[in-house]
Coordinates of C-alpha atoms in Angstrom, one line a residue:
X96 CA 0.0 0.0 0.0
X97 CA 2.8 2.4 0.8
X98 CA 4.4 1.7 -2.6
X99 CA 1.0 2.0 -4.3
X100 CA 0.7 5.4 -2.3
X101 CA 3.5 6.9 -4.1
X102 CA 3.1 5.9 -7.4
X103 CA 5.3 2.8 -7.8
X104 CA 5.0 -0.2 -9.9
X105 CA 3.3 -3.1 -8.1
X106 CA 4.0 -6.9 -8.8
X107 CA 3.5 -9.7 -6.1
X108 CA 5.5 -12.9 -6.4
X109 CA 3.7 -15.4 -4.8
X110 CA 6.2 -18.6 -3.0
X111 CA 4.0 -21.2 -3.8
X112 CA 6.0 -24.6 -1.8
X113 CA 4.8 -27.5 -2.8
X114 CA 4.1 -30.1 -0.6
X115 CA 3.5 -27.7 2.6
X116 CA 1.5 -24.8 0.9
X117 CA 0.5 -26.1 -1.8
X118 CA -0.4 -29.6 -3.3
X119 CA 2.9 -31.6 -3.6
X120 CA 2.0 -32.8 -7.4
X121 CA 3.8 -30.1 -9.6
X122 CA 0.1 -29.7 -11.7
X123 CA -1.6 -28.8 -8.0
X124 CA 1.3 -26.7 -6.9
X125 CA 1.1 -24.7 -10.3
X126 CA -3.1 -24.3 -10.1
X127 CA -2.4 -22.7 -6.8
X128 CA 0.3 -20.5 -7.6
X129 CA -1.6 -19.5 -10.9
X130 CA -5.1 -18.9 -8.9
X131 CA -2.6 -16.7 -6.7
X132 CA -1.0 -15.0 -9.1
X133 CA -4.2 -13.8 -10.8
X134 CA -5.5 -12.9 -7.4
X135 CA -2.4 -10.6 -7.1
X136 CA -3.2 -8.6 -10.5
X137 CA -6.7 -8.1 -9.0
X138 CA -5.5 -6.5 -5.9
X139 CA -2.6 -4.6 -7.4
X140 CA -5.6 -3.3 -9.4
X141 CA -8.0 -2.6 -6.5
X142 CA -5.2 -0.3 -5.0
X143 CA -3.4 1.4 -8.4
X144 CA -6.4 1.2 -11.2
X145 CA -3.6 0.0 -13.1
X146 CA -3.4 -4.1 -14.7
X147 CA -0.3 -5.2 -14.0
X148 CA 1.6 -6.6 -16.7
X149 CA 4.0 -9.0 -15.1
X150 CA 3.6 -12.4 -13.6
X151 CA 5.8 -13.1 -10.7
X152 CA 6.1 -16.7 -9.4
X153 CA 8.8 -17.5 -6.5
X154 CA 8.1 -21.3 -6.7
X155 CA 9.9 -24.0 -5.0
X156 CA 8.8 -27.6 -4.0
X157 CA 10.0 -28.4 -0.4
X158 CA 11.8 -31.8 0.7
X159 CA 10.2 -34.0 2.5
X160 CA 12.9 -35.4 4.8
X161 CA 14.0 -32.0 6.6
X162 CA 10.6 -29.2 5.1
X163 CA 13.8 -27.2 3.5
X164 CA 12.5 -25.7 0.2
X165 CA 14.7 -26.6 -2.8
X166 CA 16.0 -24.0 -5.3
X167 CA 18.3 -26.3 -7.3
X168 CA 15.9 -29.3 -8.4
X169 CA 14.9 -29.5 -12.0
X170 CA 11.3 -28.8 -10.7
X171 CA 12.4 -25.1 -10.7
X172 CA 12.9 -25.7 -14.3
X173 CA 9.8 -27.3 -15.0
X174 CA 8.1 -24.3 -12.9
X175 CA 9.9 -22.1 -14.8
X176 CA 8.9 -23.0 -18.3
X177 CA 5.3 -23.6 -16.9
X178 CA 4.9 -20.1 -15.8
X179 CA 6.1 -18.7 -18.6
X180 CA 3.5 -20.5 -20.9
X181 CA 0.8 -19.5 -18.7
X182 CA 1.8 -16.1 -18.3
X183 CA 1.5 -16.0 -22.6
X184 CA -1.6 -17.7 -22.4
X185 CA -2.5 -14.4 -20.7
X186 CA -0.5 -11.8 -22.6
X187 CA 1.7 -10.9 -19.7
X188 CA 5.7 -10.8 -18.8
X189 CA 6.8 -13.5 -16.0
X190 CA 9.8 -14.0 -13.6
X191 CA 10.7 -17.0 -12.1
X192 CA 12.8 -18.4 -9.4
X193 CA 15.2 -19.8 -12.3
X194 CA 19.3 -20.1 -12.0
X195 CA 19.4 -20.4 -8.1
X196 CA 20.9 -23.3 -6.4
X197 CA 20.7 -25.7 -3.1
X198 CA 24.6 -26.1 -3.4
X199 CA 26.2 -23.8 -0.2
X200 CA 29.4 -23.2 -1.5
X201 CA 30.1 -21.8 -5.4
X202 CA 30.9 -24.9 -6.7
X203 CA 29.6 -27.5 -10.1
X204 CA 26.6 -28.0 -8.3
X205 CA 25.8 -24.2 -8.1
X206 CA 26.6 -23.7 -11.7
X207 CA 24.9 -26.8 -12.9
X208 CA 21.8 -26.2 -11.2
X209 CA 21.5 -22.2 -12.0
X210 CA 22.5 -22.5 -15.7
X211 CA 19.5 -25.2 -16.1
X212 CA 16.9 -23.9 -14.7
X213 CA 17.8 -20.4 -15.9
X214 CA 18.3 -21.5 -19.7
X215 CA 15.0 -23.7 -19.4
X216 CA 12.7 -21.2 -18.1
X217 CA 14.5 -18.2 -20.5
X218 CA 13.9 -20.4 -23.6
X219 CA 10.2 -21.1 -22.7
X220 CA 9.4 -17.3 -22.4
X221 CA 10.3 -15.9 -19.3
X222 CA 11.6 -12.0 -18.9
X223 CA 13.7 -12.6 -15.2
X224 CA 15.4 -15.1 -13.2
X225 CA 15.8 -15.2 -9.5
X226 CA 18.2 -13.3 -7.1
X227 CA 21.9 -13.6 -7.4
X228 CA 24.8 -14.2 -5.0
X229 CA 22.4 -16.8 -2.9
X230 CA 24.0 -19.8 -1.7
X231 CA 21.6 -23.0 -0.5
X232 CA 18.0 -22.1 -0.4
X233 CA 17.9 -18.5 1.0
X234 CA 20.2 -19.9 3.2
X235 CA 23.3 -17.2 2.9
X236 CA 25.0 -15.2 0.6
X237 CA 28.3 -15.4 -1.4
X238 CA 30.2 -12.1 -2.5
X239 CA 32.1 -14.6 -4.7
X240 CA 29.0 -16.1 -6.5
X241 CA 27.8 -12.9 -7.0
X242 CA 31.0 -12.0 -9.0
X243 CA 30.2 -15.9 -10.7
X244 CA 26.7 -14.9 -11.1
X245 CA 27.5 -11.4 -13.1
X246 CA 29.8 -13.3 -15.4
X247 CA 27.5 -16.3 -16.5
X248 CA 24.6 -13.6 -16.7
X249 CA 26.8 -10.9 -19.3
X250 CA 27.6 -14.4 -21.2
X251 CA 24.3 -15.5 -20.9
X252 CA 22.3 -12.1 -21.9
X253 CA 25.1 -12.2 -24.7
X254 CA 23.6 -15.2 -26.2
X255 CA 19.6 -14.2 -25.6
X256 CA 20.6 -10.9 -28.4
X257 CA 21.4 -13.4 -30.5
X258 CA 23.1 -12.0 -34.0
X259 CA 22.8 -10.3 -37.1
X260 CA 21.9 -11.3 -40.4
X261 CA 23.0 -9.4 -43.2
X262 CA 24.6 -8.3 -46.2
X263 CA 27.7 -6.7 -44.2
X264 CA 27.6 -9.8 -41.3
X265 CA 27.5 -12.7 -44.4
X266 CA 30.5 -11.5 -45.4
X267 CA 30.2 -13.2 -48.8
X268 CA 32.5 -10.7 -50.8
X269 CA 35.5 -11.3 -48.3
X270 CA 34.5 -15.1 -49.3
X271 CA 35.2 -14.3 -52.7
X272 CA 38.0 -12.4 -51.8
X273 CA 39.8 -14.6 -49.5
X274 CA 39.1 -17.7 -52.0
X275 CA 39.7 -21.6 -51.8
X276 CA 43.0 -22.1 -49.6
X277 CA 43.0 -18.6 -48.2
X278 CA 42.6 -17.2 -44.3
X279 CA 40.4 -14.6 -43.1
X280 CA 42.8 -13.1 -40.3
X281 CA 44.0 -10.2 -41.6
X282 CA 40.8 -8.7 -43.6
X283 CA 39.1 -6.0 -42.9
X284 CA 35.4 -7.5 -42.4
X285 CA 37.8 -9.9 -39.6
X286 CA 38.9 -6.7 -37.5
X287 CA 35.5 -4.4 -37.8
X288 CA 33.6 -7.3 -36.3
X289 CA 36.0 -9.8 -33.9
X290 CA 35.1 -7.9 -30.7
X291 CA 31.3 -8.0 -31.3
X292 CA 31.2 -11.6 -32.4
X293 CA 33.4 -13.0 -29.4
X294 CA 32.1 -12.9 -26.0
X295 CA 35.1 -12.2 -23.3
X296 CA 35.5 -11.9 -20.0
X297 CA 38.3 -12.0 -17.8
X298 CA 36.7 -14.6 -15.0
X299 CA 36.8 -17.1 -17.4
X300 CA 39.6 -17.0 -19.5
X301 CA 40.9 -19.1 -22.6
X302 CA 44.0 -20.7 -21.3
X303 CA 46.1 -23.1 -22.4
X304 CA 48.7 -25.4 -20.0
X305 CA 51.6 -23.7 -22.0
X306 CA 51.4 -20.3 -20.6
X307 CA 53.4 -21.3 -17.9
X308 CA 50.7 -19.5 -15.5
X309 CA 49.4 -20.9 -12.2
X310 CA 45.9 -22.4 -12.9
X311 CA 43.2 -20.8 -10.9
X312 CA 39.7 -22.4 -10.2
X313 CA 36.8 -19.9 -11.0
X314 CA 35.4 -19.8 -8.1
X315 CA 39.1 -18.4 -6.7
X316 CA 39.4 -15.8 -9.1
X317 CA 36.1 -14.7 -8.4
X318 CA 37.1 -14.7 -4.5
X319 CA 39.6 -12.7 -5.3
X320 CA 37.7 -10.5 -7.7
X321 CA 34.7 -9.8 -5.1
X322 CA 37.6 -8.9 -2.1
X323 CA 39.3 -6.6 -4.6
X324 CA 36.1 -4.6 -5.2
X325 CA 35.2 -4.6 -1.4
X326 CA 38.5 -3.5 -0.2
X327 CA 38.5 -0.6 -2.7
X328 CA 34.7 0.1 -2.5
X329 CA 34.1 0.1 1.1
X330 CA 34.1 2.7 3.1
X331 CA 31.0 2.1 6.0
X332 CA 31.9 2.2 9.5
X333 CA 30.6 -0.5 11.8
X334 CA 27.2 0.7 13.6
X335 CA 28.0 -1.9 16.4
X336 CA 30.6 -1.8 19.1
X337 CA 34.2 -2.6 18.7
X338 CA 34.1 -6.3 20.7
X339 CA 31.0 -7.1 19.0
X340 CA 32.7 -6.7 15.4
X341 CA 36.0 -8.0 16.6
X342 CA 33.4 -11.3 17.4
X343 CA 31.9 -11.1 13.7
X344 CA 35.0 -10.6 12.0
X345 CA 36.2 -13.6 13.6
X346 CA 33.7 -15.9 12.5
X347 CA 33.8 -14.3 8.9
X348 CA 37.7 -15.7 9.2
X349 CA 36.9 -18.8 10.8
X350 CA 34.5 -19.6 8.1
X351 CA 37.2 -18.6 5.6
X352 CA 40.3 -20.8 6.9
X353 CA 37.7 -23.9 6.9
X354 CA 37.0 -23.2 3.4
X355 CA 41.0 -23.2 2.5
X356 CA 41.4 -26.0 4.7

């Protein structure tokens, strides 16, 4: 109401759980969270007199052995790609809780389960993918995934432009030119569009064993990347006393030294 008061955009993203708020078949779970969704719209319209045009949908399915909700199970794809149909059957935009994870540390897992479920639900229509830099369901943040996150997201909203067909992009007079036999490396049409039809970034480079180079894991360049940009970004003061940081920061270093061990 506060938001509607001063003239904001409105969307409510219902967390439908399947299994404890909702039917635990992915078909009930998905009726509810639709019948929810719509509801939203209605009251976002009761309070704005404007129809919202976007459908959010924080899905998840919980597990039955512990009543944790999961983020990384391929029913967040399947959720995915089922809100975004039902969101076109309707003529609106969606989000879903796509490329998140269950793993708690930036690891295979964490990619594996975030590029799935973010490419699934993408390709089937959907506008926006859940929160970055989240470790384990909600359970805790990362600074480093966050710098992981950033970097499969520019790759992956490179890919989602797609590319240009043309007269210019075919290239078929440098064909000609080049011939039968012949290499394209020092042409023109090579050096006006290499940079714009190469994706690079820096957090994943192209390496090879011969460069003689210490090989890093992604996950520790990004620690090191996300460190950098604290230490020369941060300049708050703590808003606690001096023992009770001294306590924090020692559990932030604790937690650090078990993750080298």
């Amino acid at each position: 109401m506060q938001f509607a008061a001063a003239g904001m955009p409105l969307d409510m993203t219902p967390l439908v759980m399947a299994g404890s708020t909702a039917p635990v078949t992915l078909a009930g779970a998905l009726a509810q969270q639709n019948a929810e969704v719509l509801g939203s719209l209605f009251i976002i319209y009761a309070m704005t007199g404007k129809i919202a045009k976007y459908v959010g949908s924080a899905h998840s399915n919980d597990l039955m052995h512990s009543m944790m909700c999961s983020f990384g199970s391929p029913n967040q794809a399947l959720f995915g790609i089922a809100t975004a149909q039902m969101a076109a059957f309707y003529g609106l935009t969606s989000g879903s809780n796509s490329g998140l994870t269950d793993a708690l540390y930036p690891d295979f897992q964490a990619g594996f389960e975030k590029s799935f479920s973010a490419v699934c639900s993408v390709l089937a229509g959907s506008d926006a993918i859940g929160g970055q830099g989240i470790v384990g369901a909600d359970q805790g943040f990362s600074f480093a995934q966050l710098v992981l996150d950033d970097a499969w997201l520019d790759a992956f909203n490179y890919t989602l432009q797609g590319f240009t067909v043309d007269e210019d992009t075919l290239g078929f007079e440098t064909i000609e030119e080049v011939g039968i036999g012949g290499n394209f490396l020092s042409e023109w049409h090579t050096v006006e569009y290499m940079r714009a039809s190469w994706w690079k970034h820096d957090l994943f480079p192209r390496q090879t064993f011969q460069d003689g180079e210490p090989i890093q894991t992604a996950r520790q360049r990004a620690q090191e990347r996300a460190q950098a940009i604290i230490e020369e970004n941060r300049t708050d003061e703590p808003v606690i006393d001096g023992a009770q940081c001294a306590m924090l920061d020692k559990i932030v270093q604790d937690a650090l030294d078990h993750l080298d061990a």
